[in-house]
Amino acid sequence: MSIDYLDFEKPVAEINRKIEDLKRLSNGRSVEEIKRLERKAEDITLEIFSHLTPWQKTLTARHPSRPYTSDYIEFLMEDFVEIHGDRYFGDDPSIVSGLARFDGISVIVIGHQKGRGTRERIYRNFGQPHPEGNRKALRAMKLAEKFQKPVVTFIDTPGAYPGIGAEERGQGESIARNLKEMATIRVPIIVVVIGEGGSGGALALGVGDRLLMLEHSVYSVISPEGCAAILLKKDGQPVEQDEINRAAEALKLTAQELFNLGIVDEIIKEPLGGAHRNPERAAESLKEALRRNLRGTLGISIEELLTLRYNKFRKIGVFEEGGEGLL
């Protein structure tokens, strides 16, 4: 299997190239050497991924081979029937929604879909929802409420699409409405950040009873590049990489930082090297966490669940005086 290596994985890439060369040229005579190199590659990968910077985590979350919503639906769900359209304007392929069965439970599943390959990425708008995508998601949630089915959302978007047409059709309003409605939807909602959770596009699917994040996913109000461009860019000068690194650190966007801040309820461990290295194993870890959290919420009365949901979001955020901050 061909692997796309990120820049910080170059030492692993070099060893794996040696392994492939040995396998191709040795005719089975270098078994011990191959095993030694495989152990070395694993040790280096473990060392690298145990000390990823926030920016490196962001790059991992954006990896083009990382499993997307449609992959997890295929791995985890049965009898998926997709719902199209928002009944106001049209359909938005950047969001996938539908009915499915998970672990014997009938659910509504909703998630962002970035697409693979140039043609599909354009079709999916690179996972950036238009207002009709958010409204399609809300339509699916209202169906879930009507028929008393829990909701599972998968977040993986760089952000809501900022184009003129999207703004004309009410991009901000569609996000705000989803936030308002999700706060009071009378069924359990489990939210999983599977890749990149960016800005309002992510928040439109982000209000729920449990917030889970894959180990190398990120969740933030803005991308590190966007933050650096707004706060750190010098007049007329391009944003430097060290400024992007600073912004990524200041944003506290990793699963580990958000868990420590009390925003994330659980971190789901990924296979060594990221979910894209072993999607099936990543899906198994997600399945176990999803099953546990979903069944945990099903045992709580709706009134208590809504109170817990409200309190969960009310307690997020701490104001502190002083400190140097990003600037």
Short mmCIF file of C-alpha atoms in Angstrom, two decimals:
data_model
loop_
_atom_site.label_atom_id
_atom_site.label_comp_id
_atom_site.label_asym_id
_atom_site.label_seq_id
_atom_site.Cartn_x
_atom_site.Cartn_y
_atom_site.Cartn_z
CA MET A 1 0.00 0.00 0.00
CA SER A 2 1.37 3.40 -0.97
CA ILE A 3 1.60 5.83 1.95
CA ASP A 4 1.68 9.61 1.67
CA TYR A 5 4.20 10.76 4.28
CA LEU A 6 4.07 14.17 5.90
CA ASP A 7 7.28 16.23 6.07
CA PHE A 8 7.94 15.39 9.71
CA GLU A 9 7.71 11.66 8.88
CA LYS A 10 10.72 11.71 6.51
CA PRO A 11 12.91 9.49 8.75
CA VAL A 12 10.20 6.81 8.67
CA ALA A 13 9.71 7.20 4.93
CA GLU A 14 13.41 6.63 4.30
CA ILE A 15 13.47 3.41 6.34
CA ASN A 16 10.33 2.10 4.69
CA ARG A 17 11.85 2.76 1.26
CA LYS A 18 14.86 0.66 2.29
CA ILE A 19 12.50 -2.09 3.44
CA GLU A 20 10.68 -2.07 0.09
CA ASP A 21 13.99 -2.18 -1.78
CA LEU A 22 15.16 -5.13 0.28
CA LYS A 23 11.91 -7.00 -0.25
CA ARG A 24 12.17 -6.41 -4.00
CA LEU A 25 15.84 -7.30 -4.45
CA SER A 26 16.72 -9.87 -1.79
CA ASN A 27 14.46 -12.73 -2.92
CA GLY A 28 13.68 -13.58 0.68
CA ARG A 29 17.32 -13.66 1.83
CA SER A 30 17.17 -10.57 4.07
CA VAL A 31 14.35 -11.51 6.42
CA GLU A 32 16.21 -10.58 9.62
CA GLU A 33 17.37 -7.26 8.22
CA ILE A 34 13.85 -6.43 7.09
CA LYS A 35 12.47 -7.27 10.55
CA ARG A 36 15.13 -5.10 12.17
CA LEU A 37 14.27 -2.16 9.93
CA GLU A 38 10.53 -2.65 10.54
CA ARG A 39 11.12 -2.50 14.31
CA LYS A 40 13.23 0.63 13.84
CA ALA A 41 10.54 2.28 11.70
CA GLU A 42 7.93 1.50 14.35
CA ASP A 43 10.12 2.89 17.14
CA ILE A 44 10.78 6.12 15.20
CA THR A 45 7.08 6.49 14.35
CA LEU A 46 6.19 6.06 18.02
CA GLU A 47 8.76 8.68 19.01
CA ILE A 48 7.51 11.15 16.38
CA PHE A 49 3.82 10.73 17.14
CA SER A 50 4.37 10.91 20.89
CA HIS A 51 5.70 14.46 20.53
CA LEU A 52 3.68 16.06 17.73
CA THR A 53 3.37 19.83 17.83
CA PRO A 54 -0.12 21.37 17.44
CA TRP A 55 0.72 22.26 13.82
CA GLN A 56 1.86 18.70 13.09
CA LYS A 57 -1.40 17.46 14.63
CA THR A 58 -3.25 19.79 12.26
CA LEU A 59 -1.40 18.35 9.27
CA THR A 60 -2.20 14.82 10.44
CA ALA A 61 -5.89 15.73 10.86
CA ARG A 62 -5.88 16.98 7.25
CA HIS A 63 -4.10 13.96 5.79
CA PRO A 64 -5.76 13.17 2.43
CA SER A 65 -5.88 9.43 3.18
CA ARG A 66 -7.56 9.89 6.56
CA PRO A 67 -10.97 8.12 6.85
CA TYR A 68 -13.92 10.40 6.14
CA THR A 69 -17.56 10.26 7.22
CA SER A 70 -18.56 7.92 4.39
CA ASP A 71 -15.76 5.53 5.39
CA TYR A 72 -16.92 5.38 9.00
CA ILE A 73 -20.52 4.89 7.91
CA GLU A 74 -19.37 1.94 5.82
CA PHE A 75 -17.26 0.52 8.64
CA LEU A 76 -19.71 1.08 11.51
CA MET A 77 -23.26 1.36 10.21
CA GLU A 78 -25.74 -0.99 8.59
CA ASP A 79 -28.72 -0.29 6.32
CA PHE A 80 -27.67 3.31 5.62
CA VAL A 81 -30.28 5.29 3.66
CA GLU A 82 -29.12 8.76 2.65
CA ILE A 83 -31.24 11.89 3.03
CA HIS A 84 -30.76 14.59 0.37
CA GLY A 85 -31.78 18.24 0.26
CA ASP A 86 -32.86 20.86 2.78
CA ARG A 87 -36.40 21.42 1.37
CA TYR A 88 -35.55 25.14 0.97
CA PHE A 89 -32.87 25.52 -1.71
CA GLY A 90 -31.19 22.28 -2.70
CA ASP A 91 -28.76 19.55 -1.74
CA ASP A 92 -25.22 20.07 -0.44
CA PRO A 93 -22.85 17.13 -1.06
CA SER A 94 -20.36 18.46 1.52
CA ILE A 95 -22.66 17.05 4.19
CA VAL A 96 -23.83 13.44 4.23
CA SER A 97 -26.87 12.51 6.31
CA GLY A 98 -29.24 9.61 6.62
CA LEU A 99 -30.80 6.82 8.61
CA ALA A 100 -28.71 3.85 9.69
CA ARG A 101 -28.38 1.12 12.26
CA PHE A 102 -25.47 1.16 14.70
CA ASP A 103 -24.90 -1.67 17.16
CA GLY A 104 -28.54 -2.68 16.80
CA ILE A 105 -29.78 0.89 17.44
CA SER A 106 -31.59 2.90 14.78
CA VAL A 107 -29.83 6.28 14.47
CA ILE A 108 -29.59 9.39 12.32
CA VAL A 109 -26.00 9.94 11.18
CA ILE A 110 -24.71 13.26 9.82
CA GLY A 111 -21.19 14.30 8.82
CA HIS A 112 -18.92 16.39 6.64
CA GLN A 113 -17.45 14.77 3.53
CA LYS A 114 -14.29 16.24 1.98
CA GLY A 115 -13.95 13.88 -0.96
CA ARG A 116 -10.94 12.16 -2.53
CA GLY A 117 -9.43 13.06 -5.87
CA THR A 118 -9.84 16.41 -7.59
CA ARG A 119 -13.25 15.71 -9.11
CA GLU A 120 -14.88 14.51 -5.90
CA ARG A 121 -13.29 17.23 -3.79
CA ILE A 122 -14.77 19.86 -6.08
CA TYR A 123 -18.14 18.07 -5.96
CA ARG A 124 -17.99 17.95 -2.16
CA ASN A 125 -16.69 21.54 -2.00
CA PHE A 126 -13.70 20.26 0.00
CA GLY A 127 -16.01 19.55 2.94
CA GLN A 128 -17.04 23.20 3.34
CA PRO A 129 -20.81 23.36 3.93
CA HIS A 130 -23.13 25.85 2.26
CA PRO A 131 -26.19 27.03 4.22
CA GLU A 132 -28.27 24.29 2.58
CA GLY A 133 -25.84 21.73 4.03
CA ASN A 134 -26.44 22.99 7.54
CA ARG A 135 -30.19 23.08 6.89
CA LYS A 136 -30.08 19.53 5.52
CA ALA A 137 -28.36 18.47 8.74
CA LEU A 138 -31.02 20.23 10.82
CA ARG A 139 -33.77 18.60 8.76
CA ALA A 140 -32.24 15.21 9.57
CA MET A 141 -32.05 16.09 13.27
CA LYS A 142 -35.70 17.12 13.30
CA LEU A 143 -36.58 13.76 11.74
CA ALA A 144 -34.57 12.11 14.52
CA GLU A 145 -36.55 14.05 17.11
CA LYS A 146 -39.88 13.21 15.49
CA PHE A 147 -39.15 9.47 15.37
CA GLN A 148 -37.10 9.38 18.61
CA LYS A 149 -33.79 8.26 17.13
CA PRO A 150 -30.43 9.33 18.59
CA VAL A 151 -28.13 11.46 16.45
CA VAL A 152 -24.47 10.82 15.65
CA THR A 153 -22.48 13.60 13.95
CA PHE A 154 -19.00 13.37 12.42
CA ILE A 155 -17.08 16.64 12.17
CA ASP A 156 -14.39 17.05 9.49
CA THR A 157 -14.34 20.43 7.78
CA PRO A 158 -11.95 23.37 7.33
CA GLY A 159 -14.96 25.63 7.94
CA ALA A 160 -18.21 26.86 6.44
CA TYR A 161 -17.93 27.99 2.81
CA PRO A 162 -17.36 31.80 2.76
CA GLY A 163 -18.50 32.49 -0.82
CA ILE A 164 -20.88 35.27 -1.84
CA GLY A 165 -23.70 32.86 -2.72
CA ALA A 166 -23.43 31.17 0.68
CA GLU A 167 -23.59 34.53 2.43
CA GLU A 168 -26.58 35.60 0.33
CA ARG A 169 -28.42 32.40 1.31
CA GLY A 170 -27.79 32.98 5.02
CA GLN A 171 -24.61 31.18 6.03
CA GLY A 172 -24.36 32.79 9.46
CA GLU A 173 -28.07 32.33 10.17
CA SER A 174 -27.95 28.65 9.26
CA ILE A 175 -25.09 28.03 11.70
CA ALA A 176 -26.76 30.02 14.47
CA ARG A 177 -30.05 28.17 13.96
CA ASN A 178 -28.32 24.80 14.20
CA LEU A 179 -26.65 25.84 17.45
CA LYS A 180 -29.98 26.94 18.89
CA GLU A 181 -31.93 23.90 17.74
CA MET A 182 -29.29 21.33 18.72
CA ALA A 183 -29.30 22.69 22.25
CA THR A 184 -32.91 21.56 22.66
CA ILE A 185 -33.31 18.58 20.29
CA ARG A 186 -35.09 15.97 22.42
CA VAL A 187 -32.91 12.97 21.56
CA PRO A 188 -29.34 12.03 22.53
CA ILE A 189 -26.62 13.59 20.34
CA ILE A 190 -23.09 12.19 20.12
CA VAL A 191 -20.53 14.40 18.36
CA VAL A 192 -17.24 12.98 17.04
CA VAL A 193 -14.42 15.09 15.59
CA ILE A 194 -12.78 12.68 13.14
CA GLY A 195 -10.38 15.08 11.42
CA GLU A 196 -10.40 18.85 11.15
CA GLY A 197 -13.01 20.70 13.17
CA GLY A 198 -12.91 24.21 11.75
CA SER A 199 -14.87 27.26 12.90
CA GLY A 200 -18.63 27.68 12.35
CA GLY A 201 -18.78 24.88 9.80
CA ALA A 202 -17.86 22.48 12.60
CA LEU A 203 -20.01 24.14 15.24
CA ALA A 204 -23.13 23.65 13.12
CA LEU A 205 -22.83 19.92 13.93
CA GLY A 206 -21.07 20.36 17.26
CA VAL A 207 -23.67 20.75 20.02
CA GLY A 208 -24.33 17.45 21.74
CA ASP A 209 -24.37 15.42 24.94
CA ARG A 210 -20.94 13.88 24.36
CA LEU A 211 -18.04 15.36 22.41
CA LEU A 212 -15.45 12.78 21.34
CA MET A 213 -12.25 13.43 19.39
CA LEU A 214 -9.91 11.10 17.58
CA GLU A 215 -6.40 11.32 19.00
CA HIS A 216 -4.89 13.30 16.12
CA SER A 217 -7.89 15.45 15.22
CA VAL A 218 -8.15 19.21 15.88
CA TYR A 219 -11.04 21.52 16.80
CA SER A 220 -10.74 25.29 16.69
CA VAL A 221 -12.46 28.60 16.10
CA ILE A 222 -10.11 29.31 13.17
CA SER A 223 -7.29 27.60 11.29
CA PRO A 224 -3.71 28.33 12.41
CA GLU A 225 -3.02 29.95 9.01
CA GLY A 226 -6.08 32.17 9.32
CA CYS A 227 -5.22 33.16 12.88
CA ALA A 228 -1.63 33.98 11.93
CA ALA A 229 -2.77 35.99 8.89
CA ILE A 230 -5.10 38.11 11.01
CA LEU A 231 -2.99 38.61 14.14
CA LEU A 232 0.64 38.15 13.13
CA LYS A 233 0.99 39.10 9.47
CA LYS A 234 3.26 42.06 8.81
CA ASP A 235 2.00 44.56 6.26
CA GLY A 236 2.60 43.30 2.77
CA GLN A 237 4.49 40.22 3.96
CA PRO A 238 3.40 36.58 3.64
CA VAL A 239 2.75 34.61 6.81
CA GLU A 240 5.87 32.74 7.95
CA GLN A 241 5.78 29.12 9.11
CA ASP A 242 6.96 30.01 12.62
CA GLU A 243 3.98 32.38 12.92
CA ILE A 244 1.63 29.57 11.91
CA ASN A 245 3.30 27.36 14.52
CA ARG A 246 2.78 30.03 17.20
CA ALA A 247 -0.86 30.42 16.24
CA ALA A 248 -1.44 26.65 16.39
CA GLU A 249 0.03 26.53 19.89
CA ALA A 250 -2.01 29.50 21.10
CA LEU A 251 -5.30 28.16 19.75
CA LYS A 252 -5.23 25.04 22.01
CA LEU A 253 -6.78 23.02 19.20
CA THR A 254 -5.56 19.48 19.87
CA ALA A 255 -7.70 16.76 21.41
CA GLN A 256 -5.37 16.56 24.40
CA GLU A 257 -5.49 20.31 25.13
CA LEU A 258 -9.27 20.45 24.72
CA PHE A 259 -9.70 17.45 27.01
CA ASN A 260 -7.60 19.20 29.67
CA LEU A 261 -9.80 22.29 29.27
CA GLY A 262 -12.92 20.20 29.91
CA ILE A 263 -14.38 20.74 26.44
CA VAL A 264 -13.85 17.22 25.11
CA ASP A 265 -15.34 14.26 26.97
CA GLU A 266 -13.16 11.50 25.55
CA ILE A 267 -10.13 11.01 23.29
CA ILE A 268 -10.26 7.98 20.98
CA LYS A 269 -6.86 6.40 20.40
CA GLU A 270 -5.69 6.06 16.81
CA PRO A 271 -3.40 3.44 15.25
CA LEU A 272 0.31 4.29 15.34
CA GLY A 273 0.93 6.91 12.65
CA GLY A 274 -2.66 8.11 12.48
CA ALA A 275 -6.07 6.75 11.45
CA HIS A 276 -5.06 6.70 7.77
CA ARG A 277 -2.40 4.05 8.49
CA ASN A 278 -5.03 1.53 9.58
CA PRO A 279 -8.61 2.77 8.96
CA GLU A 280 -10.21 -0.51 10.06
CA ARG A 281 -8.49 -0.40 13.44
CA ALA A 282 -9.38 3.28 13.85
CA ALA A 283 -13.00 2.39 13.12
CA GLU A 284 -12.93 -0.37 15.75
CA SER A 285 -11.70 2.08 18.40
CA LEU A 286 -14.37 4.57 17.36
CA LYS A 287 -17.05 1.88 17.42
CA GLU A 288 -16.27 0.94 21.01
CA ALA A 289 -16.30 4.56 22.21
CA LEU A 290 -19.45 5.37 20.24
CA ARG A 291 -21.26 2.31 21.58
CA ARG A 292 -20.36 3.15 25.19
CA ASN A 293 -21.30 6.82 24.98
CA LEU A 294 -24.49 6.25 23.00
CA ARG A 295 -25.79 3.57 25.34
CA GLY A 296 -24.82 5.76 28.30
CA THR A 297 -27.04 8.61 27.10
CA LEU A 298 -29.96 6.32 26.25
CA GLY A 299 -30.35 5.53 29.95
CA ILE A 300 -30.96 9.19 30.88
CA SER A 301 -34.37 10.84 30.76
CA ILE A 302 -34.78 13.52 28.07
CA GLU A 303 -35.39 16.31 30.59
CA GLU A 304 -32.24 15.44 32.51
CA LEU A 305 -30.30 15.06 29.27
CA LEU A 306 -31.29 18.55 28.12
CA THR A 307 -30.28 20.01 31.48
CA LEU A 308 -26.91 18.26 31.33
CA ARG A 309 -26.42 19.45 27.74
CA TYR A 310 -27.18 23.04 28.70
CA ASN A 311 -24.83 22.95 31.69
CA LYS A 312 -22.10 21.31 29.62
CA PHE A 313 -21.85 24.30 27.30
CA ARG A 314 -22.54 26.97 29.92
CA LYS A 315 -19.45 26.01 31.90
CA ILE A 316 -17.06 26.18 28.93
CA GLY A 317 -14.63 29.09 29.01
CA VAL A 318 -12.55 30.87 31.63
CA PHE A 319 -11.59 34.55 31.61
CA GLU A 320 -8.16 35.44 32.96
CA GLU A 321 -6.46 38.81 33.38
CA GLY A 322 -2.86 39.33 32.29
CA GLY A 323 -0.51 37.10 30.33
CA GLU A 324 1.36 37.84 27.13
CA GLY A 325 -1.03 35.98 24.83
CA LEU A 326 -0.34 35.45 21.14
CA LEU A 327 0.77 39.02 20.48
#
